[in-house]
Amino acid sequence: ILVIGAGVGYYFYERSQPAKELETYLTAIQSLDLNAMQSHLQSADLSALDNADVTNAAYESFFKSINAKMTWSITKTSFSFQNGTADVTARIRYIDGSDIYRETVTEFLRQIVSSAFSGESLTEQETQEKLAAILMEKSDSLEDKFSEADITYPMIKVDGQWKVTSLDDETVKIMSANFKSVEDEISQTLSASSEEADGSSSENAQAPAASDGTIDLSNERFSIHYTRNVVSTDFGGEPCLLVYYDYTNNGSGASSAMVDVNLTAYQNGASLEAAIPANSDSAIDAFMKEIQPGETVNVCQAFSLKDMSPVTLQAVDAFGLDTSVTAVQTLNLQ
């Protein structure tokens, strides 16, 4: 009886060890202790983190603060005593950083547009430092948003020690708060914006369908409301169209219509170039001026006219961060 009891006790002791090892592994992730993580992996391979920003020293403080909020519970263990293998399932509750990243990308783009306008350029290190500062700021100011994931970790006993076989993609996703790379996201956003700008400036750009609506639109960062249009002349004496609209900053930081709004004018199926009016206008200056959250200012954008045929306006989010927001309006100039 004693022998049988000892055998049963040993079996249950061994069965409990993979779960305890996984607890230690997850604790290393929670504290972002990469050396400890590596020691608990059979593969000792952390290369799955290479394409994430988690290992970038510039963002270490941010990811440590995010991962520290991770919690978990062991929900299932499948154990093979003979093979020395186990599958341990953990339900992990972690920070979903989608709101943080979206706000960070938006704020960073605002700042670099402002910097570019003032003639300032940033080194790679300065760019990363700026991103890191914005990440921490948004993380502190936004309410925590959590997600859950059930992950089954294959484990194996090696030289008497249970280890997780390898670092999986789902765990990397959790460690990076549901995001691959904030730098990649910004690069992709800038690339998409550049391609959109190139396309809209082409003589062959396709104009949106005519509409009797107005270029009124709103999202959580800004709102615009069409007020009027005026046919005037540019500095060279050629006809130009002045489009006026109210711009409201709905965001959490200072911004401008120049940063948030992409207004394109089309005539006879081709996009119109921006114009410089002959007379000064405070509303044109207001287009470039940063205003505080909750403030509204009337702004003006000018476009060169080819003739006096109808002009179709299209307004969208300048950086494509809210693709659902598009407004179209047709102006009859005669």
Short mmCIF file of C-alpha atoms in Angstrom, two decimals:
data_model
loop_
_atom_site.label_atom_id
_atom_site.label_comp_id
_atom_site.label_asym_id
_atom_site.label_seq_id
_atom_site.Cartn_x
_atom_site.Cartn_y
_atom_site.Cartn_z
CA ILE A 1 0.00 0.00 0.00
CA LEU A 2 2.83 2.35 0.89
CA VAL A 3 4.57 1.61 -2.43
CA ILE A 4 1.36 2.19 -4.39
CA GLY A 5 0.67 5.36 -2.43
CA ALA A 6 4.19 6.64 -3.07
CA GLY A 7 3.83 5.87 -6.78
CA VAL A 8 0.52 7.72 -7.00
CA GLY A 9 1.97 10.66 -5.08
CA TYR A 10 5.00 10.78 -7.35
CA TYR A 11 2.75 10.72 -10.42
CA PHE A 12 0.69 13.66 -9.23
CA TYR A 13 3.83 15.52 -8.19
CA GLU A 14 5.29 15.08 -11.66
CA ARG A 15 1.97 16.05 -13.24
CA SER A 16 2.00 19.34 -11.34
CA GLN A 17 5.52 20.32 -12.40
CA PRO A 18 4.79 21.44 -16.01
CA ALA A 19 2.13 23.87 -14.76
CA LYS A 20 4.52 25.25 -12.13
CA GLU A 21 7.22 25.70 -14.77
CA LEU A 22 4.76 27.52 -17.02
CA GLU A 23 3.84 29.80 -14.11
CA THR A 24 7.52 30.70 -13.76
CA TYR A 25 7.81 31.29 -17.52
CA LEU A 26 4.76 33.57 -17.56
CA THR A 27 6.14 35.46 -14.57
CA ALA A 28 9.31 36.13 -16.58
CA ILE A 29 7.14 37.48 -19.41
CA GLN A 30 5.18 39.62 -16.96
CA SER A 31 8.40 41.25 -15.74
CA LEU A 32 9.85 41.31 -19.27
CA ASP A 33 12.90 39.37 -18.06
CA LEU A 34 14.24 38.09 -21.37
CA ASN A 35 17.10 36.13 -19.80
CA ALA A 36 14.69 34.25 -17.54
CA MET A 37 12.37 33.59 -20.47
CA GLN A 38 15.24 32.13 -22.47
CA SER A 39 16.24 29.83 -19.61
CA HIS A 40 12.74 28.34 -19.53
CA LEU A 41 12.67 27.57 -23.26
CA GLN A 42 13.93 24.26 -24.60
CA SER A 43 14.98 26.06 -27.78
CA ALA A 44 16.55 28.98 -25.84
CA ASP A 45 15.50 30.96 -28.90
CA LEU A 46 13.95 34.44 -28.61
CA SER A 47 14.28 35.30 -32.30
CA ALA A 48 10.48 35.46 -32.60
CA LEU A 49 10.82 38.86 -30.91
CA ASP A 50 13.15 40.19 -33.61
CA ASN A 51 10.36 41.74 -35.66
CA ALA A 52 8.64 43.32 -32.66
CA ASP A 53 9.66 46.44 -30.75
CA VAL A 54 9.67 44.60 -27.42
CA THR A 55 13.46 44.20 -27.40
CA ASN A 56 14.16 47.79 -28.46
CA ALA A 57 15.74 49.61 -25.52
CA ALA A 58 13.95 52.83 -26.47
CA TYR A 59 10.57 51.28 -25.67
CA GLU A 60 11.63 49.15 -22.68
CA SER A 61 9.80 51.27 -20.09
CA PHE A 62 6.57 51.19 -22.08
CA PHE A 63 6.54 47.42 -22.61
CA LYS A 64 7.50 46.74 -19.00
CA SER A 65 4.57 48.84 -17.80
CA ILE A 66 2.22 47.06 -20.23
CA ASN A 67 3.35 43.50 -19.47
CA ALA A 68 3.27 44.11 -15.70
CA LYS A 69 -0.54 44.24 -15.97
CA MET A 70 -0.76 40.74 -17.46
CA THR A 71 -2.53 38.06 -15.37
CA TRP A 72 -3.28 34.38 -16.04
CA SER A 73 -4.73 31.15 -14.75
CA ILE A 74 -3.83 27.57 -15.65
CA THR A 75 -6.97 25.92 -17.03
CA LYS A 76 -5.84 22.50 -18.30
CA THR A 77 -2.92 20.09 -18.24
CA SER A 78 -2.46 17.07 -20.53
CA PHE A 79 0.41 14.96 -19.21
CA SER A 80 2.31 12.00 -20.64
CA PHE A 81 4.42 10.42 -17.88
CA GLN A 82 6.09 7.92 -20.22
CA ASN A 83 7.12 10.45 -22.87
CA GLY A 84 8.03 13.26 -20.50
CA THR A 85 5.80 15.71 -22.37
CA ALA A 86 2.83 17.86 -21.45
CA ASP A 87 0.44 20.42 -22.91
CA VAL A 88 -0.48 23.15 -20.44
CA THR A 89 -3.22 25.65 -21.27
CA ALA A 90 -3.25 29.13 -19.72
CA ARG A 91 -5.95 31.76 -20.00
CA ILE A 92 -4.06 35.04 -20.23
CA ARG A 93 -5.54 38.49 -19.65
CA TYR A 94 -3.37 41.18 -21.15
CA ILE A 95 -3.38 44.81 -22.28
CA ASP A 96 -4.79 45.35 -25.79
CA GLY A 97 -2.77 48.33 -26.96
CA SER A 98 -4.76 49.07 -30.13
CA ASP A 99 -6.13 52.36 -28.72
CA ILE A 100 -2.70 53.34 -27.39
CA TYR A 101 -1.02 52.66 -30.73
CA ARG A 102 -3.71 54.44 -32.73
CA GLU A 103 -3.45 57.53 -30.54
CA THR A 104 0.35 57.35 -30.68
CA VAL A 105 0.44 57.14 -34.48
CA THR A 106 -2.01 60.06 -34.74
CA GLU A 107 -0.05 62.24 -32.31
CA PHE A 108 3.30 61.36 -33.87
CA LEU A 109 2.09 62.22 -37.36
CA ARG A 110 0.79 65.54 -36.07
CA GLN A 111 4.13 66.32 -34.51
CA ILE A 112 6.26 65.39 -37.52
CA VAL A 113 4.04 67.45 -39.84
CA SER A 114 4.48 70.39 -37.48
CA SER A 115 8.24 69.76 -37.32
CA ALA A 116 8.53 69.49 -41.10
CA PHE A 117 6.60 72.72 -41.53
CA SER A 118 9.06 74.50 -39.21
CA GLY A 119 12.03 73.00 -41.06
CA GLU A 120 13.03 70.64 -38.22
CA SER A 121 14.34 67.15 -39.00
CA LEU A 122 14.76 64.26 -36.55
CA THR A 123 17.49 61.64 -36.33
CA GLU A 124 16.50 57.98 -35.96
CA GLN A 125 17.31 58.10 -32.25
CA GLU A 126 15.30 61.30 -31.75
CA THR A 127 12.39 59.72 -33.63
CA GLN A 128 12.43 56.66 -31.37
CA GLU A 129 12.67 58.84 -28.25
CA LYS A 130 9.70 60.88 -29.41
CA LEU A 131 7.70 57.71 -30.09
CA ALA A 132 8.61 56.25 -26.72
CA ALA A 133 7.54 59.42 -24.92
CA ILE A 134 4.20 59.49 -26.74
CA LEU A 135 3.61 55.77 -26.04
CA MET A 136 4.12 56.32 -22.32
CA GLU A 137 1.94 59.45 -22.35
CA LYS A 138 -0.95 57.66 -24.09
CA SER A 139 -0.56 54.58 -21.92
CA ASP A 140 -0.88 56.72 -18.79
CA SER A 141 -3.79 58.82 -20.05
CA LEU A 142 -6.00 56.16 -21.68
CA GLU A 143 -8.11 53.68 -19.76
CA ASP A 144 -6.68 50.16 -19.81
CA LYS A 145 -8.29 47.91 -22.41
CA PHE A 146 -7.86 44.17 -21.80
CA SER A 147 -8.15 41.13 -24.04
CA GLU A 148 -7.99 37.42 -23.22
CA ALA A 149 -6.34 34.51 -24.99
CA ASP A 150 -6.21 30.77 -24.31
CA ILE A 151 -2.78 29.45 -25.23
CA THR A 152 -1.70 25.81 -25.02
CA TYR A 153 2.04 25.51 -24.35
CA PRO A 154 3.75 22.26 -25.42
CA MET A 155 6.31 21.32 -22.73
CA ILE A 156 9.04 18.70 -22.42
CA LYS A 157 11.21 17.37 -19.62
CA VAL A 158 14.90 17.81 -20.41
CA ASP A 159 17.59 16.59 -17.97
CA GLY A 160 15.04 16.53 -15.17
CA GLN A 161 13.80 20.07 -15.88
CA TRP A 162 10.46 20.94 -17.51
CA LYS A 163 10.68 23.57 -20.24
CA VAL A 164 8.40 25.30 -22.73
CA THR A 165 9.40 24.02 -26.16
CA SER A 166 9.51 27.38 -27.97
CA LEU A 167 8.40 31.00 -27.99
CA ASP A 168 5.16 31.12 -30.00
CA ASP A 169 3.70 33.95 -32.09
CA GLU A 170 0.62 34.33 -29.87
CA THR A 171 2.78 35.01 -26.82
CA VAL A 172 4.81 37.56 -28.80
CA LYS A 173 1.54 39.25 -29.71
CA ILE A 174 0.58 39.42 -26.04
CA MET A 175 4.00 40.78 -25.06
CA SER A 176 3.68 43.55 -27.65
CA ALA A 177 0.12 44.42 -26.50
CA ASN A 178 -1.56 43.08 -29.64
CA PHE A 179 0.71 44.97 -31.98
CA LYS A 180 3.65 44.01 -34.15
CA SER A 181 5.61 47.24 -34.47
CA VAL A 182 4.63 50.83 -33.89
CA GLU A 183 7.45 51.96 -36.19
CA ASP A 184 6.19 49.67 -38.98
CA GLU A 185 2.67 51.02 -38.51
CA ILE A 186 3.85 54.62 -38.84
CA SER A 187 5.96 53.76 -41.89
CA GLN A 188 2.97 52.04 -43.51
CA THR A 189 0.68 54.96 -42.67
CA LEU A 190 3.13 57.47 -44.12
CA SER A 191 3.60 55.31 -47.20
CA ALA A 192 -0.15 54.99 -47.72
CA SER A 193 -0.58 58.73 -47.24
CA SER A 194 2.21 59.44 -49.73
CA GLU A 195 0.67 57.11 -52.32
CA GLU A 196 -2.72 58.70 -51.76
CA ALA A 197 -1.24 62.16 -52.18
CA ASP A 198 0.58 61.13 -55.36
CA GLY A 199 -2.61 59.69 -56.78
CA SER A 200 -4.71 62.71 -55.92
CA SER A 201 -2.24 65.09 -57.55
CA SER A 202 -2.17 63.20 -60.82
CA GLU A 203 -3.85 64.78 -63.83
CA ASN A 204 -5.51 61.44 -64.46
CA ALA A 205 -6.87 61.07 -60.92
CA GLN A 206 -10.45 59.92 -60.96
CA ALA A 207 -12.86 62.39 -59.38
CA PRO A 208 -15.47 61.16 -56.91
CA ALA A 209 -19.06 60.99 -58.04
CA ALA A 210 -20.95 64.29 -57.98
CA SER A 211 -22.96 64.92 -54.83
CA ASP A 212 -25.48 67.42 -53.56
CA GLY A 213 -24.20 66.94 -50.00
CA THR A 214 -21.63 68.99 -48.15
CA ILE A 215 -18.08 68.30 -46.98
CA ASP A 216 -19.30 68.01 -43.40
CA LEU A 217 -17.69 65.12 -41.53
CA SER A 218 -16.70 64.21 -38.01
CA ASN A 219 -14.67 61.62 -36.12
CA GLU A 220 -13.15 61.46 -32.66
CA ARG A 221 -10.18 63.63 -33.67
CA PHE A 222 -11.79 66.43 -35.67
CA SER A 223 -14.92 67.81 -37.33
CA ILE A 224 -15.33 70.06 -40.34
CA HIS A 225 -18.39 72.02 -41.50
CA TYR A 226 -18.56 73.69 -44.93
CA THR A 227 -19.46 77.41 -44.75
CA ARG A 228 -18.94 79.02 -48.19
CA ASN A 229 -16.85 79.31 -51.34
CA VAL A 230 -15.54 82.31 -53.28
CA VAL A 231 -14.08 82.59 -56.79
CA SER A 232 -11.04 84.86 -56.62
CA THR A 233 -7.63 85.27 -58.26
CA ASP A 234 -4.22 83.94 -57.35
CA PHE A 235 -0.95 85.90 -57.12
CA GLY A 236 -0.49 85.49 -60.89
CA GLY A 237 -3.93 86.88 -61.72
CA GLU A 238 -5.41 83.48 -62.62
CA PRO A 239 -8.81 82.34 -61.25
CA CYS A 240 -8.84 80.29 -58.07
CA LEU A 241 -11.44 78.84 -55.75
CA LEU A 242 -11.46 79.60 -52.03
CA VAL A 243 -13.21 76.94 -49.93
CA TYR A 244 -14.08 77.89 -46.35
CA TYR A 245 -15.02 75.49 -43.58
CA ASP A 246 -15.10 75.37 -39.79
CA TYR A 247 -12.52 73.05 -38.28
CA THR A 248 -13.02 71.72 -34.73
CA ASN A 249 -10.33 69.89 -32.79
CA ASN A 250 -12.04 66.88 -31.14
CA GLY A 251 -8.79 65.26 -30.04
CA SER A 252 -6.83 65.32 -26.80
CA GLY A 253 -3.93 67.49 -28.00
CA ALA A 254 -3.29 70.58 -30.11
CA SER A 255 -3.73 70.06 -33.85
CA SER A 256 -4.61 71.85 -37.08
CA ALA A 257 -6.73 71.39 -40.20
CA MET A 258 -3.50 71.10 -42.19
CA VAL A 259 -2.60 68.00 -40.17
CA ASP A 260 -6.03 66.35 -39.92
CA VAL A 261 -7.91 67.14 -43.12
CA ASN A 262 -7.23 66.05 -46.70
CA LEU A 263 -9.44 68.20 -48.94
CA THR A 264 -9.17 67.54 -52.69
CA ALA A 265 -10.89 69.48 -55.48
CA TYR A 266 -11.71 67.97 -58.90
CA GLN A 267 -12.79 69.64 -62.10
CA ASN A 268 -13.61 67.82 -65.35
CA GLY A 269 -12.29 64.58 -63.86
CA ALA A 270 -8.87 65.97 -62.87
CA SER A 271 -7.61 67.12 -59.50
CA LEU A 272 -6.87 70.81 -59.00
CA GLU A 273 -3.58 72.15 -57.71
CA ALA A 274 -3.33 74.25 -54.57
CA ALA A 275 -3.25 77.99 -55.21
CA ILE A 276 -1.84 81.06 -53.45
CA PRO A 277 -4.49 83.81 -53.40
CA ALA A 278 -3.54 87.33 -54.41
CA ASN A 279 -4.96 88.79 -51.21
CA SER A 280 -4.05 87.76 -47.70
CA ASP A 281 -6.75 85.95 -45.74
CA SER A 282 -6.69 85.13 -42.02
CA ALA A 283 -8.66 81.92 -42.73
CA ILE A 284 -5.76 80.61 -44.85
CA ASP A 285 -3.37 81.29 -41.97
CA ALA A 286 -5.84 79.53 -39.65
CA PHE A 287 -5.61 76.40 -41.84
CA MET A 288 -2.01 75.93 -40.68
CA LYS A 289 -2.48 77.14 -37.09
CA GLU A 290 -2.67 74.64 -34.23
CA ILE A 291 -5.70 75.01 -31.97
CA GLN A 292 -6.48 73.42 -28.62
CA PRO A 293 -8.95 70.57 -28.01
CA GLY A 294 -12.54 71.79 -28.19
CA GLU A 295 -11.70 74.93 -30.18
CA THR A 296 -13.19 75.78 -33.58
CA VAL A 297 -11.72 78.03 -36.25
CA ASN A 298 -12.83 78.98 -39.77
CA VAL A 299 -10.19 77.96 -42.30
CA CYS A 300 -9.69 78.34 -46.04
CA GLN A 301 -8.04 76.28 -48.75
CA ALA A 302 -7.39 77.62 -52.24
CA PHE A 303 -7.39 75.72 -55.56
CA SER A 304 -6.44 76.82 -59.08
CA LEU A 305 -9.38 76.74 -61.50
CA LYS A 306 -9.21 75.47 -65.07
CA ASP A 307 -12.54 77.04 -66.04
CA MET A 308 -15.92 77.82 -64.48
CA SER A 309 -17.35 74.30 -64.68
CA PRO A 310 -18.57 72.58 -61.47
CA VAL A 311 -15.99 71.61 -58.87
CA THR A 312 -16.31 68.45 -56.78
CA LEU A 313 -14.78 68.48 -53.32
CA GLN A 314 -13.79 65.38 -51.38
CA ALA A 315 -12.78 65.49 -47.72
CA VAL A 316 -11.17 62.56 -45.89
CA ASP A 317 -9.01 61.90 -42.85
CA ALA A 318 -5.58 63.20 -43.87
CA PHE A 319 -3.63 60.13 -42.77
CA GLY A 320 -6.23 57.49 -43.49
CA LEU A 321 -6.61 56.63 -39.81
CA ASP A 322 -10.40 56.60 -40.15
CA THR A 323 -11.20 55.24 -43.61
CA SER A 324 -14.95 55.30 -42.94
CA VAL A 325 -14.99 59.11 -42.94
CA THR A 326 -15.44 60.56 -46.44
CA ALA A 327 -17.55 63.50 -47.55
CA VAL A 328 -18.24 64.76 -51.10
CA GLN A 329 -19.76 68.03 -52.30
CA THR A 330 -20.25 69.57 -55.75
CA LEU A 331 -20.00 73.35 -56.20
CA ASN A 332 -21.63 75.15 -59.13
CA LEU A 333 -19.48 78.19 -59.80
CA GLN A 334 -21.81 79.94 -62.23
#
